[in-house]
mmCIF file with all atom_site columns, C-alpha atoms in Angstrom:
data_model
loop_
_atom_site.group_PDB
_atom_site.id
_atom_site.type_symbol
_atom_site.label_atom_id
_atom_site.label_alt_id
_atom_site.label_comp_id
_atom_site.label_asym_id
_atom_site.label_entity_id
_atom_site.label_seq_id
_atom_site.pdbx_PDB_ins_code
_atom_site.Cartn_x
_atom_site.Cartn_y
_atom_site.Cartn_z
_atom_site.occupancy
_atom_site.B_iso_or_equiv
_atom_site.pdbx_formal_charge
_atom_site.auth_seq_id
_atom_site.auth_comp_id
_atom_site.auth_asym_id
_atom_site.auth_atom_id
_atom_site.pdbx_PDB_model_num
ATOM 1   C CA . MET A 1 1   ? 87.661  93.238  77.457  1.00 59.00 ? 17  MET A CA 1
ATOM 2   C CA . LYS A 1 2   ? 89.162  94.109  80.806  1.00 75.00 ? 18  LYS A CA 1
ATOM 3   C CA . LEU A 1 3   ? 87.813  95.707  83.959  1.00 80.00 ? 19  LEU A CA 1
ATOM 4   C CA . TYR A 1 4   ? 89.727  98.431  85.844  1.00 88.00 ? 20  TYR A CA 1
ATOM 5   C CA . PRO A 1 5   ? 88.281  99.427  89.233  1.00 91.00 ? 21  PRO A CA 1
ATOM 6   C CA . SER A 1 6   ? 88.835  103.143 89.804  1.00 91.00 ? 22  SER A CA 1
ATOM 7   C CA . PHE A 1 7   ? 88.843  105.239 92.965  1.00 91.00 ? 23  PHE A CA 1
ATOM 8   C CA . ARG A 1 8   ? 89.135  108.816 94.217  1.00 91.00 ? 24  ARG A CA 1
ATOM 9   C CA . TYR A 1 9   ? 91.110  109.617 97.356  1.00 94.00 ? 25  TYR A CA 1
ATOM 10  C CA . GLN A 1 10  ? 91.433  112.800 99.406  1.00 92.00 ? 26  GLN A CA 1
ATOM 11  C CA . ASP A 1 11  ? 95.122  111.904 99.749  1.00 94.00 ? 27  ASP A CA 1
ATOM 12  C CA . ALA A 1 12  ? 95.952  109.807 96.690  1.00 95.00 ? 28  ALA A CA 1
ATOM 13  C CA . ARG A 1 13  ? 99.675  109.891 97.396  1.00 95.00 ? 29  ARG A CA 1
ATOM 14  C CA . ALA A 1 14  ? 99.135  108.356 100.855 1.00 96.00 ? 30  ALA A CA 1
ATOM 15  C CA . ALA A 1 15  ? 96.738  105.805 99.326  1.00 96.00 ? 31  ALA A CA 1
ATOM 16  C CA . HIS A 1 16  ? 99.405  104.883 96.775  1.00 97.00 ? 32  HIS A CA 1
ATOM 17  C CA . GLN A 1 17  ? 101.871 104.034 99.542  1.00 97.00 ? 33  GLN A CA 1
ATOM 18  C CA . TRP A 1 18  ? 99.251  102.342 101.731 1.00 97.00 ? 34  TRP A CA 1
ATOM 19  C CA . LEU A 1 19  ? 98.069  100.059 98.917  1.00 98.00 ? 35  LEU A CA 1
ATOM 20  C CA . GLN A 1 20  ? 101.682 98.935  98.464  1.00 98.00 ? 36  GLN A CA 1
ATOM 21  C CA . ASP A 1 21  ? 102.250 98.373  102.173 1.00 98.00 ? 37  ASP A CA 1
ATOM 22  C CA . ALA A 1 22  ? 98.934  96.733  103.043 1.00 97.00 ? 38  ALA A CA 1
ATOM 23  C CA . PHE A 1 23  ? 98.234  94.606  99.965  1.00 97.00 ? 39  PHE A CA 1
ATOM 24  C CA . GLY A 1 24  ? 101.374 94.529  97.852  1.00 97.00 ? 40  GLY A CA 1
ATOM 25  C CA . PHE A 1 25  ? 99.975  96.447  94.890  1.00 98.00 ? 41  PHE A CA 1
ATOM 26  C CA . GLU A 1 26  ? 102.814 97.382  92.544  1.00 98.00 ? 42  GLU A CA 1
ATOM 27  C CA . PRO A 1 27  ? 103.152 100.925 91.178  1.00 97.00 ? 43  PRO A CA 1
ATOM 28  C CA . ASN A 1 28  ? 102.672 101.165 87.417  1.00 97.00 ? 44  ASN A CA 1
ATOM 29  C CA . ALA A 1 29  ? 102.195 104.864 86.640  1.00 97.00 ? 45  ALA A CA 1
ATOM 30  C CA . MET A 1 30  ? 101.607 108.164 88.398  1.00 96.00 ? 46  MET A CA 1
ATOM 31  C CA . HIS A 1 31  ? 100.778 111.424 86.653  1.00 96.00 ? 47  HIS A CA 1
ATOM 32  C CA . GLU A 1 32  ? 100.950 114.578 88.711  1.00 94.00 ? 48  GLU A CA 1
ATOM 33  C CA . GLY A 1 33  ? 99.229  117.865 88.153  1.00 91.00 ? 49  GLY A CA 1
ATOM 34  C CA . GLU A 1 34  ? 99.588  121.299 89.622  1.00 88.00 ? 50  GLU A CA 1
ATOM 35  C CA . GLY A 1 35  ? 101.108 121.348 93.091  1.00 87.00 ? 51  GLY A CA 1
ATOM 36  C CA . GLY A 1 36  ? 101.967 117.630 92.972  1.00 87.00 ? 52  GLY A CA 1
ATOM 37  C CA . ARG A 1 37  ? 98.299  116.596 92.954  1.00 90.00 ? 53  ARG A CA 1
ATOM 38  C CA . VAL A 1 38  ? 97.852  112.997 91.733  1.00 95.00 ? 54  VAL A CA 1
ATOM 39  C CA . GLU A 1 39  ? 95.808  113.317 88.540  1.00 94.00 ? 55  GLU A CA 1
ATOM 40  C CA . HIS A 1 40  ? 95.994  109.617 87.666  1.00 96.00 ? 56  HIS A CA 1
ATOM 41  C CA . ALA A 1 41  ? 97.743  106.607 89.187  1.00 97.00 ? 57  ALA A CA 1
ATOM 42  C CA . GLN A 1 42  ? 97.809  102.954 88.186  1.00 97.00 ? 58  GLN A CA 1
ATOM 43  C CA . MET A 1 43  ? 98.812  99.982  90.314  1.00 98.00 ? 59  MET A CA 1
ATOM 44  C CA . ARG A 1 44  ? 99.105  96.315  89.394  1.00 97.00 ? 60  ARG A CA 1
ATOM 45  C CA . TRP A 1 45  ? 97.849  93.211  91.141  1.00 94.00 ? 61  TRP A CA 1
ATOM 46  C CA . GLY A 1 46  ? 99.207  90.327  89.069  1.00 92.00 ? 62  GLY A CA 1
ATOM 47  C CA . ASP A 1 47  ? 97.617  90.713  85.630  1.00 91.00 ? 63  ASP A CA 1
ATOM 48  C CA . SER A 1 48  ? 94.983  93.142  86.936  1.00 93.00 ? 64  SER A CA 1
ATOM 49  C CA . MET A 1 49  ? 95.171  96.856  87.543  1.00 96.00 ? 65  MET A CA 1
ATOM 50  C CA . ILE A 1 50  ? 93.420  99.574  89.538  1.00 96.00 ? 66  ILE A CA 1
ATOM 51  C CA . MET A 1 51  ? 93.351  103.270 88.763  1.00 95.00 ? 67  MET A CA 1
ATOM 52  C CA . PHE A 1 52  ? 92.832  106.233 91.086  1.00 94.00 ? 68  PHE A CA 1
ATOM 53  C CA . GLY A 1 53  ? 93.525  109.880 91.618  1.00 93.00 ? 69  GLY A CA 1
ATOM 54  C CA . SER A 1 54  ? 93.013  112.824 93.934  1.00 92.00 ? 70  SER A CA 1
ATOM 55  C CA . THR A 1 55  ? 89.601  114.312 94.509  1.00 89.00 ? 71  THR A CA 1
ATOM 56  C CA . ARG A 1 56  ? 88.691  116.977 91.962  1.00 84.00 ? 72  ARG A CA 1
ATOM 57  C CA . GLY A 1 57  ? 86.150  119.179 93.684  1.00 80.00 ? 73  GLY A CA 1
ATOM 58  C CA . ASP A 1 58  ? 83.361  117.977 91.392  1.00 82.00 ? 74  ASP A CA 1
ATOM 59  C CA . ALA A 1 59  ? 80.586  115.350 91.366  1.00 76.00 ? 75  ALA A CA 1
ATOM 60  C CA . SER A 1 60  ? 83.120  112.496 91.214  1.00 72.00 ? 76  SER A CA 1
ATOM 61  C CA . ASP A 1 61  ? 84.127  113.314 94.800  1.00 73.00 ? 77  ASP A CA 1
ATOM 62  C CA . ARG A 1 62  ? 80.853  111.905 96.107  1.00 76.00 ? 78  ARG A CA 1
ATOM 63  C CA . VAL A 1 63  ? 82.267  108.396 95.724  1.00 72.00 ? 79  VAL A CA 1
ATOM 64  C CA . VAL A 1 64  ? 85.330  108.907 97.959  1.00 74.00 ? 80  VAL A CA 1
ATOM 65  C CA . GLY A 1 65  ? 85.367  106.212 100.624 1.00 77.00 ? 81  GLY A CA 1
ATOM 66  C CA . THR A 1 66  ? 82.398  104.281 99.227  1.00 82.00 ? 82  THR A CA 1
ATOM 67  C CA . GLY A 1 67  ? 84.088  101.779 96.913  1.00 80.00 ? 83  GLY A CA 1
ATOM 68  C CA . TRP A 1 68  ? 83.808  98.014  97.376  1.00 88.00 ? 84  TRP A CA 1
ATOM 69  C CA . THR A 1 69  ? 86.205  95.668  95.610  1.00 92.00 ? 85  THR A CA 1
ATOM 70  C CA . TYR A 1 70  ? 86.796  91.915  95.634  1.00 94.00 ? 86  TYR A CA 1
ATOM 71  C CA . VAL A 1 71  ? 90.265  90.631  94.732  1.00 94.00 ? 87  VAL A CA 1
ATOM 72  C CA . SER A 1 72  ? 91.160  86.969  94.327  1.00 94.00 ? 88  SER A CA 1
ATOM 73  C CA . CYS A 1 73  ? 94.399  85.820  95.904  1.00 95.00 ? 89  CYS A CA 1
ATOM 74  C CA . ASP A 1 74  ? 96.316  82.610  96.498  1.00 95.00 ? 90  ASP A CA 1
ATOM 75  C CA . ASP A 1 75  ? 97.287  83.162  100.148 1.00 97.00 ? 91  ASP A CA 1
ATOM 76  C CA . PRO A 1 76  ? 94.627  85.128  102.053 1.00 97.00 ? 92  PRO A CA 1
ATOM 77  C CA . ASP A 1 77  ? 96.195  84.263  105.427 1.00 98.00 ? 93  ASP A CA 1
ATOM 78  C CA . ALA A 1 78  ? 99.481  85.986  104.569 1.00 98.00 ? 94  ALA A CA 1
ATOM 79  C CA . LEU A 1 79  ? 97.681  88.925  102.948 1.00 97.00 ? 95  LEU A CA 1
ATOM 80  C CA . TYR A 1 80  ? 95.417  89.310  105.991 1.00 98.00 ? 96  TYR A CA 1
ATOM 81  C CA . ALA A 1 81  ? 98.476  89.470  108.264 1.00 98.00 ? 97  ALA A CA 1
ATOM 82  C CA . ARG A 1 82  ? 100.108 92.031  105.959 1.00 98.00 ? 98  ARG A CA 1
ATOM 83  C CA . ALA A 1 83  ? 96.991  94.220  105.806 1.00 97.00 ? 99  ALA A CA 1
ATOM 84  C CA . VAL A 1 84  ? 96.476  94.137  109.568 1.00 97.00 ? 100 VAL A CA 1
ATOM 85  C CA . GLY A 1 85  ? 100.172 94.900  110.060 1.00 97.00 ? 101 GLY A CA 1
ATOM 86  C CA . ALA A 1 86  ? 99.745  97.993  107.870 1.00 96.00 ? 102 ALA A CA 1
ATOM 87  C CA . GLY A 1 87  ? 96.845  99.187  110.026 1.00 94.00 ? 103 GLY A CA 1
ATOM 88  C CA . ALA A 1 88  ? 93.877  98.096  107.909 1.00 96.00 ? 104 ALA A CA 1
ATOM 89  C CA . GLU A 1 89  ? 90.522  98.243  109.721 1.00 96.00 ? 105 GLU A CA 1
ATOM 90  C CA . VAL A 1 90  ? 89.183  94.672  109.734 1.00 98.00 ? 106 VAL A CA 1
ATOM 91  C CA . ILE A 1 91  ? 85.483  94.564  108.816 1.00 97.00 ? 107 ILE A CA 1
ATOM 92  C CA . ARG A 1 92  ? 85.269  90.819  108.182 1.00 96.00 ? 108 ARG A CA 1
ATOM 93  C CA . GLU A 1 93  ? 87.662  88.413  109.869 1.00 97.00 ? 109 GLU A CA 1
ATOM 94  C CA . LEU A 1 94  ? 89.486  85.751  107.893 1.00 97.00 ? 110 LEU A CA 1
ATOM 95  C CA . THR A 1 95  ? 87.010  82.889  107.460 1.00 97.00 ? 111 THR A CA 1
ATOM 96  C CA . ASP A 1 96  ? 86.132  79.872  105.338 1.00 97.00 ? 112 ASP A CA 1
ATOM 97  C CA . THR A 1 97  ? 82.888  80.343  103.404 1.00 95.00 ? 113 THR A CA 1
ATOM 98  C CA . ASP A 1 98  ? 80.136  77.861  102.592 1.00 94.00 ? 114 ASP A CA 1
ATOM 99  C CA . TYR A 1 99  ? 81.086  78.082  98.908  1.00 92.00 ? 115 TYR A CA 1
ATOM 100 C CA . GLY A 1 100 ? 84.704  77.028  99.476  1.00 94.00 ? 116 GLY A CA 1
ATOM 101 C CA . SER A 1 101 ? 86.543  80.340  99.598  1.00 96.00 ? 117 SER A CA 1
ATOM 102 C CA . ARG A 1 102 ? 88.793  81.687  102.330 1.00 98.00 ? 118 ARG A CA 1
ATOM 103 C CA . ASP A 1 103 ? 88.001  85.403  102.628 1.00 97.00 ? 119 ASP A CA 1
ATOM 104 C CA . PHE A 1 104 ? 88.460  88.556  104.667 1.00 98.00 ? 120 PHE A CA 1
ATOM 105 C CA . GLY A 1 105 ? 87.481  92.201  104.381 1.00 97.00 ? 121 GLY A CA 1
ATOM 106 C CA . VAL A 1 106 ? 89.216  95.422  105.435 1.00 98.00 ? 122 VAL A CA 1
ATOM 107 C CA . ARG A 1 107 ? 88.779  99.172  104.971 1.00 95.00 ? 123 ARG A CA 1
ATOM 108 C CA . ASP A 1 108 ? 91.480  101.453 103.647 1.00 94.00 ? 124 ASP A CA 1
ATOM 109 C CA . PRO A 1 109 ? 92.236  104.723 105.484 1.00 93.00 ? 125 PRO A CA 1
ATOM 110 C CA . GLU A 1 110 ? 89.604  106.608 103.454 1.00 92.00 ? 126 GLU A CA 1
ATOM 111 C CA . GLY A 1 111 ? 86.811  104.056 103.928 1.00 92.00 ? 127 GLY A CA 1
ATOM 112 C CA . ASN A 1 112 ? 86.889  101.954 100.748 1.00 92.00 ? 128 ASN A CA 1
ATOM 113 C CA . GLU A 1 113 ? 86.153  98.287  101.384 1.00 94.00 ? 129 GLU A CA 1
ATOM 114 C CA . TRP A 1 114 ? 88.665  95.730  100.114 1.00 96.00 ? 130 TRP A CA 1
ATOM 115 C CA . ASN A 1 115 ? 87.715  92.046  100.175 1.00 96.00 ? 131 ASN A CA 1
ATOM 116 C CA . PHE A 1 116 ? 90.219  89.299  99.382  1.00 96.00 ? 132 PHE A CA 1
ATOM 117 C CA . GLY A 1 117 ? 89.724  85.581  98.994  1.00 96.00 ? 133 GLY A CA 1
ATOM 118 C CA . THR A 1 118 ? 90.409  82.424  97.065  1.00 97.00 ? 134 THR A CA 1
ATOM 119 C CA . TYR A 1 119 ? 87.077  82.498  95.198  1.00 95.00 ? 135 TYR A CA 1
ATOM 120 C CA . GLU A 1 120 ? 87.524  82.910  91.419  1.00 91.00 ? 136 GLU A CA 1
ATOM 121 C CA . PRO A 1 121 ? 84.322  84.027  89.689  1.00 86.00 ? 137 PRO A CA 1
ATOM 122 C CA . SER A 1 122 ? 83.703  82.277  86.402  1.00 80.00 ? 138 SER A CA 1
#
């Protein structure tokens, strides 16, 4: 089994570029609908993947800007600098935790919370 976090964005095309710039996500697929609307996009983070698309004007839109995701990484210091350089709103400064991880948290332009650190759940 695999887990694929999924998001909705008001401006999915801008989110696609921002996720590349701020975190280094790599584009995998983008399917457009009428008027260039992003129906479905996929981006890679190592062996993992996220999925997202534009808001739809239905009940799924209630989750825009409310997501919370943790992503493990090898070099949180470099990623923190990259995210801040791309304009990420810092909500938790880079810090060493009591359980041995080095973590930070930021918000994307639409309010989703992204947390990165060296902790690997097992």
